[in-house]
Amino acid sequence: MSDAALTRAERAELERLRAQAAPDRGKRGARWTGSVVLLVLAAVVLVLASATVFARNEVLNTDRFVDNMEPLYRDGEVRAAVAARINGAVDQALDVDALVAEAIDAVQTKGAPEVLDRLAVPLASGIGSFIDKQVNAVVYSEQFTELWREATLRAHTSLVALLRGDGGPLELQGDDLVLDLGPAVERVKDRMIEAGFALAERIPAVSVHFTIAQSETFPELRVAASLLDAAAWVLPIAGLALLAAGVATAPDRRRGLLIGALCVAGGMLLLSAGLTIGRGAYLAGLGDGVQSQQAAVNVYDTVTRFLKGAAETVTVLALIVALACWTIGPGKAPTALRRLGAVGRNAAARGLAGAGVTFGRFGAVVHRNRRAIELALAVAGLLWIVLWRHPGVSGVVTVAVVVAVLVLVVELIGRAAVEAGRDADAPAPLSA
């Protein structure tokens, strides 16, 4: 019926109702605007929180840092770069060319022919091959792995002590934070002496600096470390609080949670993209002094793998939450999906009731409280993921499947009790 077909009284009543509804629509729109703003801010803060927590663990938690570096201790490309660096240090300290020239001159002073000069290059090459063999034997040994781990532990412990103001030595060269590979050089020297190369005793005790970080603002890092430590606790709480506020402000909380989950997923996808872009920028900025490009790639991938994994994990979790919100929504597709699930559930419940599996009073209690039980299962799943140190995408999917199966079990138990009650209330058939 059009407005023209209305009587004067009906038209007046319609205008009155429209006037009453207008403020409600405006208020509803304002709430949605505020909700979306809060949800977007929550996504931004949670992305920052992820990066901050990762940075805090890398900078101020020695155990986490050493665990993160663990794959590098056995990485072939990294070991090759370290071997080349140690080899150069040994060769420079020993000065093979000068050593060979000195030996030939000593022999020639005792009457050896001048033709011995032609052996200088082969002798130097042979000694270089010998040194290279001994260096590789050390660098590719389990003992070197322990040396590297201990050196990393000492360096990071010193860094944390400096940043926290606890005192202790820190190996710094100007703006560079360096790792001292001197113990590895000493091991190469001992191995060469054990192999019969007595001239290795000439190698003095040296410090071989392997740069692991560089900054022009080391004096200001202590204040930054304090702020980082505090932000690692404040930002996650602030992000979750904004997310909760955004959902609570939304006129439709289900849809608000759906929008919030999609915002968080989008933010984490941007974080993953940023790590990929940062990888390219990091490689483009490498100087000529880098021993191996591939080793640098492996270092970046190893250092950032936990942050990347966290971004992927939160993305999948947010998408699962968004899917759950969509599934319980009023649209045609989710309604049809729920109807299909209900048909299957009811059929399975009737089968259980027909087989005498009714769960008694327990089933009735489960049916009455099934929504609270299912909510508790969802919360328990979230806690499981939070307490799991590195669940990864597979871990999140596993938890989601477990929760979904348990929810299905709750539905079946409750529905079986309902079906059993219907059978009990049904009238008995008349006898012939």
GROMACS .gro file of N, CA and C in nm, residues 154-302:
model
  447
  154ARG      N    1   7.677  -1.496   2.618
  154ARG     CA    2   7.753  -1.393   2.690
  154ARG      C    3   7.724  -1.254   2.634
  155ALA      N    4   7.721  -1.244   2.501
  155ALA     CA    5   7.699  -1.113   2.440
  155ALA      C    6   7.559  -1.060   2.474
  156HIS      N    7   7.457  -1.146   2.465
  156HIS     CA    8   7.321  -1.098   2.491
  156HIS      C    9   7.301  -1.069   2.639
  157THR      N   10   7.363  -1.149   2.725
  157THR     CA   11   7.355  -1.121   2.868
  157THR      C   12   7.416  -0.985   2.899
  158SER      N   13   7.527  -0.955   2.833
  158SER     CA   14   7.591  -0.824   2.852
  158SER      C   15   7.502  -0.713   2.799
  159LEU      N   16   7.437  -0.737   2.684
  159LEU     CA   17   7.347  -0.637   2.628
  159LEU      C   18   7.230  -0.608   2.722
  160VAL      N   19   7.169  -0.714   2.774
  160VAL     CA   20   7.057  -0.696   2.866
  160VAL      C   21   7.103  -0.622   2.991
  161ALA      N   22   7.223  -0.658   3.041
  161ALA     CA   23   7.275  -0.590   3.160
  161ALA      C   24   7.294  -0.441   3.134
  162LEU      N   25   7.343  -0.408   3.014
  162LEU     CA   26   7.362  -0.266   2.979
  162LEU      C   27   7.228  -0.194   2.970
  163LEU      N   28   7.131  -0.255   2.900
  163LEU     CA   29   7.003  -0.189   2.878
  163LEU      C   30   6.923  -0.175   3.007
  164ARG      N   31   6.938  -0.271   3.096
  164ARG     CA   32   6.866  -0.265   3.222
  164ARG      C   33   6.943  -0.190   3.330
  165GLY      N   34   7.067  -0.152   3.299
  165GLY     CA   35   7.148  -0.081   3.396
  165GLY      C   36   7.200  -0.168   3.508
  166ASP      N   37   7.217  -0.298   3.480
  166ASP     CA   38   7.264  -0.391   3.583
  166ASP      C   39   7.415  -0.405   3.587
  167GLY      N   40   7.485  -0.335   3.499
  167GLY     CA   41   7.631  -0.348   3.494
  167GLY      C   42   7.673  -0.473   3.419
  168GLY      N   43   7.804  -0.494   3.409
  168GLY     CA   44   7.855  -0.610   3.337
  168GLY      C   45   7.920  -0.569   3.206
  169PRO      N   46   8.011  -0.651   3.155
  169PRO     CA   47   8.083  -0.618   3.032
  169PRO      C   48   7.993  -0.628   2.909
  170LEU      N   49   8.022  -0.545   2.812
  170LEU     CA   50   7.950  -0.549   2.684
  170LEU      C   51   8.050  -0.524   2.574
  171GLU      N   52   8.048  -0.610   2.475
  171GLU     CA   53   8.144  -0.601   2.366
  171GLU      C   54   8.091  -0.505   2.260
  172LEU      N   55   8.142  -0.383   2.263
  172LEU     CA   56   8.102  -0.281   2.167
  172LEU      C   57   8.224  -0.227   2.094
  173GLN      N   58   8.207  -0.200   1.964
  173GLN     CA   59   8.309  -0.135   1.884
  173GLN      C   60   8.242  -0.016   1.816
  174GLY      N   61   8.253   0.099   1.878
  174GLY     CA   62   8.185   0.216   1.823
  174GLY      C   63   8.034   0.196   1.830
  175ASP      N   64   7.971   0.197   1.713
  175ASP     CA   65   7.827   0.177   1.706
  175ASP      C   66   7.789   0.032   1.685
  176ASP      N   67   7.888  -0.059   1.685
  176ASP     CA   68   7.863  -0.199   1.656
  176ASP      C   69   7.858  -0.283   1.783
  177LEU      N   70   7.759  -0.370   1.789
  177LEU     CA   71   7.754  -0.474   1.892
  177LEU      C   72   7.815  -0.598   1.830
  178VAL      N   73   7.925  -0.647   1.886
  178VAL     CA   74   8.002  -0.751   1.820
  178VAL      C   75   8.006  -0.878   1.903
  179LEU      N   76   8.025  -0.988   1.833
  179LEU     CA   77   8.041  -1.119   1.894
  179LEU      C   78   8.187  -1.159   1.877
  180ASP      N   79   8.257  -1.189   1.985
  180ASP     CA   80   8.399  -1.223   1.982
  180ASP      C   81   8.417  -1.370   1.949
  181LEU      N   82   8.475  -1.398   1.833
  181LEU     CA   83   8.503  -1.536   1.791
  181LEU      C   84   8.645  -1.577   1.825
  182GLY      N   85   8.711  -1.503   1.914
  182GLY     CA   86   8.848  -1.537   1.955
  182GLY      C   87   8.863  -1.680   2.004
  183PRO      N   88   8.771  -1.734   2.086
  183PRO     CA   89   8.784  -1.873   2.129
  183PRO      C   90   8.787  -1.971   2.014
  184ALA      N   91   8.713  -1.942   1.907
  184ALA     CA   92   8.716  -2.031   1.790
  184ALA      C   93   8.854  -2.027   1.723
  185VAL      N   94   8.915  -1.908   1.715
  185VAL     CA   95   9.050  -1.897   1.658
  185VAL      C   96   9.149  -1.977   1.742
  186GLU      N   97   9.137  -1.970   1.873
  186GLU     CA   98   9.224  -2.047   1.962
  186GLU      C   99   9.209  -2.196   1.938
  187ARG      N  100   9.086  -2.239   1.914
  187ARG     CA  101   9.063  -2.381   1.887
  187ARG      C  102   9.127  -2.423   1.755
  188VAL      N  103   9.118  -2.337   1.653
  188VAL     CA  104   9.183  -2.366   1.525
  188VAL      C  105   9.334  -2.375   1.544
  189LYS      N  106   9.389  -2.283   1.623
  189LYS     CA  107   9.533  -2.284   1.650
  189LYS      C  108   9.574  -2.415   1.718
  190ASP      N  109   9.500  -2.457   1.820
  190ASP     CA  110   9.533  -2.582   1.891
  190ASP      C  111   9.524  -2.702   1.797
  191ARG      N  112   9.426  -2.702   1.711
  191ARG     CA  113   9.410  -2.815   1.619
  191ARG      C  114   9.525  -2.821   1.520
  192MET      N  115   9.570  -2.705   1.472
  192MET     CA  116   9.682  -2.702   1.378
  192MET      C  117   9.810  -2.752   1.446
  193ILE      N  118   9.830  -2.713   1.573
  193ILE     CA  119   9.949  -2.760   1.645
  193ILE      C  120   9.941  -2.910   1.667
  194GLU      N  121   9.821  -2.959   1.702
  194GLU     CA  122   9.804  -3.103   1.721
  194GLU      C  123   9.829  -3.180   1.593
  195ALA      N  124   9.803  -3.117   1.477
  195ALA     CA  125   9.825  -3.184   1.348
  195ALA      C  126   9.970  -3.174   1.303
  196GLY      N  127  10.058  -3.114   1.384
  196GLY     CA  128  10.199  -3.108   1.350
  196GLY      C  129  10.247  -2.979   1.289
  197PHE      N  130  10.159  -2.879   1.279
  197PHE     CA  131  10.199  -2.751   1.221
  197PHE      C  132  10.243  -2.659   1.335
  198ALA      N  133  10.369  -2.678   1.378
  198ALA     CA  134  10.420  -2.609   1.496
  198ALA      C  135  10.424  -2.457   1.479
  199LEU      N  136  10.435  -2.411   1.354
  199LEU     CA  137  10.443  -2.267   1.332
  199LEU      C  138  10.314  -2.195   1.375
  200ALA      N  139  10.205  -2.271   1.394
  200ALA     CA  140  10.080  -2.209   1.438
  200ALA      C  141  10.094  -2.148   1.577
  201GLU      N  142  10.199  -2.188   1.649
  201GLU     CA  143  10.222  -2.130   1.781
  201GLU      C  144  10.248  -1.980   1.773
  202ARG      N  145  10.283  -1.934   1.655
  202ARG     CA  146  10.309  -1.791   1.637
  202ARG      C  147  10.180  -1.708   1.637
  203ILE      N  148  10.068  -1.776   1.619
  203ILE     CA  149   9.942  -1.701   1.616
  203ILE      C  150   9.915  -1.647   1.755
  204PRO      N  151   9.906  -1.516   1.771
  204PRO     CA  152   9.882  -1.459   1.904
  204PRO      C  153   9.735  -1.473   1.944
  205ALA      N  154   9.706  -1.447   2.068
  205ALA     CA  155   9.567  -1.442   2.112
  205ALA      C  156   9.500  -1.321   2.048
  206VAL      N  157   9.396  -1.346   1.970
  206VAL     CA  158   9.331  -1.238   1.896
  206VAL      C  159   9.181  -1.238   1.928
  207SER      N  160   9.121  -1.125   1.901
  207SER     CA  161   8.975  -1.112   1.910
  207SER      C  162   8.923  -1.091   1.769
  208VAL      N  163   8.834  -1.180   1.726
  208VAL     CA  164   8.774  -1.170   1.594
  208VAL      C  165   8.631  -1.121   1.613
  209HIS      N  166   8.604  -1.001   1.568
  209HIS     CA  167   8.475  -0.939   1.593
  209HIS      C  168   8.378  -0.971   1.480
  210PHE      N  169   8.265  -1.031   1.517
  210PHE     CA  170   8.159  -1.065   1.422
  210PHE      C  171   8.039  -0.977   1.458
  211THR      N  172   8.010  -0.877   1.375
  211THR     CA  173   7.906  -0.779   1.407
  211THR      C  174   7.768  -0.844   1.400
  212ILE      N  175   7.692  -0.829   1.508
  212ILE     CA  176   7.556  -0.885   1.510
  212ILE      C  177   7.450  -0.774   1.517
  213ALA      N  178   7.490  -0.652   1.546
  213ALA     CA  179   7.395  -0.540   1.548
  213ALA      C  180   7.472  -0.409   1.535
  214GLN      N  181   7.404  -0.309   1.482
  214GLN     CA  182   7.468  -0.179   1.462
  214GLN      C  183   7.366  -0.069   1.487
  215SER      N  184   7.406   0.033   1.561
  215SER     CA  185   7.316   0.144   1.590
  215SER      C  186   7.397   0.267   1.628
  216GLU      N  187   7.347   0.381   1.586
  216GLU     CA  188   7.413   0.507   1.622
  216GLU      C  189   7.355   0.565   1.752
  217THR      N  190   7.262   0.495   1.812
  217THR     CA  191   7.193   0.550   1.929
  217THR      C  192   7.204   0.459   2.051
  218PHE      N  193   7.315   0.386   2.064
  218PHE     CA  194   7.331   0.299   2.180
  218PHE      C  195   7.318   0.374   2.313
  219PRO      N  196   7.370   0.499   2.325
  219PRO     CA  197   7.355   0.569   2.453
  219PRO      C  198   7.209   0.594   2.493
  220GLU      N  199   7.120   0.598   2.395
  220GLU     CA  200   6.980   0.628   2.426
  220GLU      C  201   6.896   0.501   2.440
  221LEU      N  202   6.957   0.386   2.423
  221LEU     CA  203   6.879   0.263   2.418
  221LEU      C  204   6.826   0.220   2.554
  222ARG      N  205   6.890   0.263   2.663
  222ARG     CA  206   6.843   0.220   2.794
  222ARG      C  207   6.702   0.272   2.822
  223VAL      N  208   6.677   0.400   2.789
  223VAL     CA  209   6.543   0.456   2.806
  223VAL      C  210   6.445   0.385   2.714
  224ALA      N  211   6.489   0.360   2.591
  224ALA     CA  212   6.403   0.291   2.495
  224ALA      C  213   6.370   0.151   2.543
  225ALA      N  214   6.467   0.083   2.606
  225ALA     CA  215   6.443  -0.052   2.657
  225ALA      C  216   6.339  -0.051   2.768
  226SER      N  217   6.342   0.050   2.854
  226SER     CA  218   6.244   0.061   2.961
  226SER      C  219   6.103   0.081   2.904
  227LEU      N  220   6.096   0.168   2.803
  227LEU     CA  221   5.966   0.191   2.738
  227LEU      C  222   5.917   0.066   2.667
  228LEU      N  223   6.010  -0.005   2.604
  228LEU     CA  224   5.974  -0.129   2.535
  228LEU      C  225   5.921  -0.232   2.633
  229ASP      N  226   5.987  -0.242   2.747
  229ASP     CA  227   5.945  -0.338   2.849
  229ASP      C  228   5.803  -0.308   2.896
  230ALA      N  229   5.774  -0.181   2.918
  230ALA     CA  230   5.640  -0.142   2.963
  230ALA      C  231   5.536  -0.160   2.851
  231ALA      N  232   5.574  -0.121   2.729
  231ALA     CA  233   5.479  -0.130   2.617
  231ALA      C  234   5.440  -0.274   2.586
  232ALA      N  235   5.532  -0.368   2.610
  232ALA     CA  236   5.503  -0.509   2.583
  232ALA      C  237   5.390  -0.562   2.671
  233TRP      N  238   5.365  -0.494   2.784
  233TRP     CA  239   5.253  -0.533   2.870
  233TRP      C  240   5.131  -0.447   2.844
  234VAL      N  241   5.152  -0.319   2.818
  234VAL     CA  242   5.040  -0.226   2.806
  234VAL      C  243   4.965  -0.244   2.673
  235LEU      N  244   5.038  -0.256   2.562
  235LEU     CA  245   4.973  -0.260   2.431
  235LEU      C  246   4.880  -0.378   2.412
  236PRO      N  247   4.919  -0.503   2.448
  236PRO     CA  248   4.823  -0.612   2.432
  236PRO      C  249   4.694  -0.591   2.511
  237ILE      N  250   4.708  -0.543   2.636
  237ILE     CA  251   4.589  -0.518   2.718
  237ILE      C  252   4.504  -0.407   2.656
  238ALA      N  253   4.570  -0.301   2.609
  238ALA     CA  254   4.496  -0.190   2.547
  238ALA      C  255   4.425  -0.237   2.420
  239GLY      N  256   4.492  -0.319   2.339
  239GLY     CA  257   4.429  -0.368   2.216
  239GLY      C  258   4.307  -0.453   2.244
  240LEU      N  259   4.317  -0.543   2.342
  240LEU     CA  260   4.202  -0.627   2.377
  240LEU      C  261   4.089  -0.544   2.436
  241ALA      N  262   4.125  -0.443   2.516
  241ALA     CA  263   4.023  -0.356   2.574
  241ALA      C  264   3.949  -0.278   2.465
  242LEU      N  265   4.023  -0.226   2.367
  242LEU     CA  266   3.959  -0.155   2.256
  242LEU      C  267   3.868  -0.249   2.176
  243LEU      N  268   3.915  -0.372   2.157
  243LEU     CA  269   3.835  -0.469   2.083
  243LEU      C  270   3.704  -0.499   2.157
  244ALA      N  271   3.715  -0.519   2.288
  244ALA     CA  272   3.595  -0.545   2.368
  244ALA      C  273   3.501  -0.424   2.368
  245ALA      N  274   3.558  -0.304   2.378
  245ALA     CA  275   3.476  -0.183   2.376
  245ALA      C  276   3.406  -0.166   2.242
  246GLY      N  277   3.477  -0.196   2.133
  246GLY     CA  278   3.417  -0.184   2.001
  246GLY      C  279   3.301  -0.281   1.982
  247VAL      N  280   3.318  -0.404   2.031
  247VAL     CA  281   3.210  -0.502   2.020
  247VAL      C  282   3.092  -0.462   2.107
  248ALA      N  283   3.121  -0.415   2.229
  248ALA     CA  284   3.013  -0.375   2.320
  248ALA      C  285   2.936  -0.253   2.269
  249THR      N  286   3.005  -0.164   2.198
  249THR     CA  287   2.941  -0.043   2.147
  249THR      C  288   2.852  -0.072   2.027
  250ALA      N  289   2.883  -0.173   1.950
  250ALA     CA  290   2.808  -0.204   1.829
  250ALA      C  291   2.663  -0.237   1.862
  251PRO      N  292   2.566  -0.185   1.786
  251PRO     CA  293   2.425  -0.221   1.808
  251PRO      C  294   2.400  -0.370   1.794
  252ASP      N  295   2.473  -0.433   1.702
  252ASP     CA  296   2.465  -0.578   1.682
  252ASP      C  297   2.602  -0.635   1.720
  253ARG      N  298   2.612  -0.696   1.836
  253ARG     CA  299   2.742  -0.739   1.886
  253ARG      C  300   2.801  -0.854   1.804
  254ARG      N  301   2.715  -0.938   1.752
  254ARG     CA  302   2.766  -1.045   1.665
  254ARG      C  303   2.835  -0.986   1.544
  255ARG      N  304   2.769  -0.890   1.481
  255ARG     CA  305   2.829  -0.826   1.364
  255ARG      C  306   2.951  -0.743   1.404
  256GLY      N  307   2.946  -0.683   1.523
  256GLY     CA  308   3.062  -0.608   1.571
  256GLY      C  309   3.183  -0.698   1.589
  257LEU      N  310   3.161  -0.817   1.647
  257LEU     CA  311   3.271  -0.911   1.662
  257LEU      C  312   3.322  -0.958   1.526
  258LEU      N  313   3.231  -0.976   1.432
  258LEU     CA  314   3.270  -1.015   1.296
  258LEU      C  315   3.359  -0.908   1.234
  259ILE      N  316   3.320  -0.782   1.245
  259ILE     CA  317   3.399  -0.672   1.189
  259ILE      C  318   3.534  -0.662   1.261
  260GLY      N  319   3.531  -0.675   1.393
  260GLY     CA  320   3.657  -0.669   1.468
  260GLY      C  321   3.753  -0.779   1.429
  261ALA      N  322   3.702  -0.902   1.413
  261ALA     CA  323   3.788  -1.013   1.373
  261ALA      C  324   3.849  -0.989   1.235
  262LEU      N  325   3.769  -0.937   1.143
  262LEU     CA  326   3.821  -0.908   1.008
  262LEU      C  327   3.925  -0.795   1.013
  263CYS      N  328   3.904  -0.696   1.099
  263CYS     CA  329   4.003  -0.588   1.113
  263CYS      C  330   4.136  -0.643   1.166
  264VAL      N  331   4.128  -0.729   1.267
  264VAL     CA  332   4.250  -0.788   1.322
  264VAL      C  333   4.320  -0.874   1.217
  265ALA      N  334   4.243  -0.954   1.144
  265ALA     CA  335   4.303  -1.037   1.039
  265ALA      C  336   4.371  -0.950   0.933
  266GLY      N  337   4.305  -0.842   0.894
  266GLY     CA  338   4.365  -0.752   0.796
  266GLY      C  339   4.493  -0.688   0.848
  267GLY      N  340   4.491  -0.646   0.976
  267GLY     CA  341   4.612  -0.587   1.034
  267GLY      C  342   4.728  -0.686   1.037
  268MET      N  343   4.701  -0.811   1.072
  268MET     CA  344   4.808  -0.911   1.077
  268MET      C  345   4.859  -0.946   0.937
  269LEU      N  346   4.771  -0.943   0.839
  269LEU     CA  347   4.816  -0.964   0.701
  269LEU      C  348   4.909  -0.851   0.657
  270LEU      N  349   4.877  -0.728   0.698
  270LEU     CA  350   4.965  -0.615   0.669
  270LEU      C  351   5.100  -0.632   0.738
  271LEU      N  352   5.098  -0.685   0.861
  271LEU     CA  353   5.224  -0.710   0.932
  271LEU      C  354   5.309  -0.812   0.858
  272SER      N  355   5.247  -0.918   0.810
  272SER     CA  356   5.320  -1.019   0.733
  272SER      C  357   5.377  -0.959   0.606
  273ALA      N  358   5.298  -0.874   0.540
  273ALA     CA  359   5.348  -0.808   0.420
  273ALA      C  360   5.464  -0.715   0.453
  274GLY      N  361   5.454  -0.646   0.568
  274GLY     CA  362   5.564  -0.558   0.610
  274GLY      C  363   5.693  -0.635   0.634
  275LEU      N  364   5.682  -0.755   0.691
  275LEU     CA  365   5.802  -0.837   0.713
  275LEU      C  366   5.864  -0.878   0.579
  276THR      N  367   5.781  -0.908   0.481
  276THR     CA  368   5.832  -0.943   0.349
  276THR      C  369   5.902  -0.824   0.284
  277ILE      N  370   5.840  -0.706   0.294
  277ILE     CA  371   5.901  -0.586   0.238
  277ILE      C  372   6.030  -0.553   0.314
  278GLY      N  373   6.027  -0.568   0.447
  278GLY     CA  374   6.147  -0.543   0.527
  278GLY      C  375   6.261  -0.637   0.491
  279ARG      N  376   6.228  -0.758   0.454
  279ARG     CA  377   6.331  -0.854   0.412
  279ARG      C  378   6.404  -0.804   0.288
  280GLY      N  379   6.325  -0.753   0.191
  280GLY     CA  380   6.388  -0.700   0.070
  280GLY      C  381   6.472  -0.577   0.099
  281ALA      N  382   6.422  -0.488   0.186
  281ALA     CA  383   6.499  -0.368   0.221
  281ALA      C  384   6.627  -0.405   0.296
  282TYR      N  385   6.618  -0.505   0.384
  282TYR     CA  386   6.735  -0.551   0.459
  282TYR      C  387   6.843  -0.604   0.366
  283LEU      N  388   6.803  -0.684   0.269
  283LEU     CA  389   6.901  -0.741   0.175
  283LEU      C  390   6.959  -0.633   0.084
  284ALA      N  391   6.874  -0.536   0.046
  284ALA     CA  392   6.923  -0.428  -0.041
  284ALA      C  393   7.023  -0.339   0.030
  285GLY      N  394   7.014  -0.332   0.163
  285GLY     CA  395   7.103  -0.245   0.238
  285GLY      C  396   7.230  -0.311   0.286
  286LEU      N  397   7.250  -0.438   0.252
  286LEU     CA  398   7.371  -0.506   0.295
  286LEU      C  399   7.494  -0.447   0.225
  287GLY      N  400   7.600  -0.431   0.300
  287GLY     CA  401   7.722  -0.376   0.244
  287GLY      C  402   7.808  -0.480   0.175
  288ASP      N  403   7.922  -0.435   0.121
  288ASP     CA  404   8.012  -0.526   0.050
  288ASP      C  405   8.086  -0.619   0.146
  289GLY      N  406   8.085  -0.586   0.274
  289GLY     CA  407   8.159  -0.668   0.370
  289GLY      C  408   8.087  -0.795   0.410
  290VAL      N  409   7.966  -0.815   0.363
  290VAL     CA  410   7.890  -0.934   0.398
  290VAL      C  411   7.953  -1.056   0.332
  291GLN      N  412   7.983  -1.158   0.411
  291GLN     CA  413   8.050  -1.277   0.360
  291GLN      C  414   7.961  -1.356   0.264
  292SER      N  415   7.831  -1.366   0.294
  292SER     CA  416   7.740  -1.447   0.213
  292SER      C  417   7.601  -1.385   0.213
  293GLN      N  418   7.549  -1.359   0.095
  293GLN     CA  419   7.414  -1.304   0.082
  293GLN      C  420   7.311  -1.403   0.136
  294GLN      N  421   7.328  -1.531   0.103
  294GLN     CA  422   7.233  -1.632   0.148
  294GLN      C  423   7.237  -1.647   0.299
  295ALA      N  424   7.355  -1.635   0.358
  295ALA     CA  425   7.365  -1.642   0.503
  295ALA      C  426   7.287  -1.527   0.567
  296ALA      N  427   7.296  -1.408   0.506
  296ALA     CA  428   7.220  -1.293   0.558
  296ALA      C  429   7.070  -1.318   0.547
  297VAL      N  430   7.027  -1.380   0.437
  297VAL     CA  431   6.885  -1.415   0.421
  297VAL      C  432   6.841  -1.511   0.531
  298ASN      N  433   6.924  -1.612   0.556
  298ASN     CA  434   6.890  -1.711   0.659
  298ASN      C  435   6.883  -1.647   0.798
  299VAL      N  436   6.973  -1.552   0.824
  299VAL     CA  437   6.971  -1.483   0.953
  299VAL      C  438   6.841  -1.405   0.969
  300TYR      N  439   6.801  -1.330   0.867
  300TYR     CA  440   6.677  -1.251   0.875
  300TYR      C  441   6.556  -1.342   0.895
  301ASP      N  442   6.549  -1.449   0.815
  301ASP     CA  443   6.435  -1.540   0.825
  301ASP      C  444   6.428  -1.607   0.962
  302THR      N  445   6.545  -1.641   1.017
  302THR     CA  446   6.548  -1.706   1.148
  302THR      C  447   6.507  -1.609   1.258
   0.00000   0.00000   0.00000
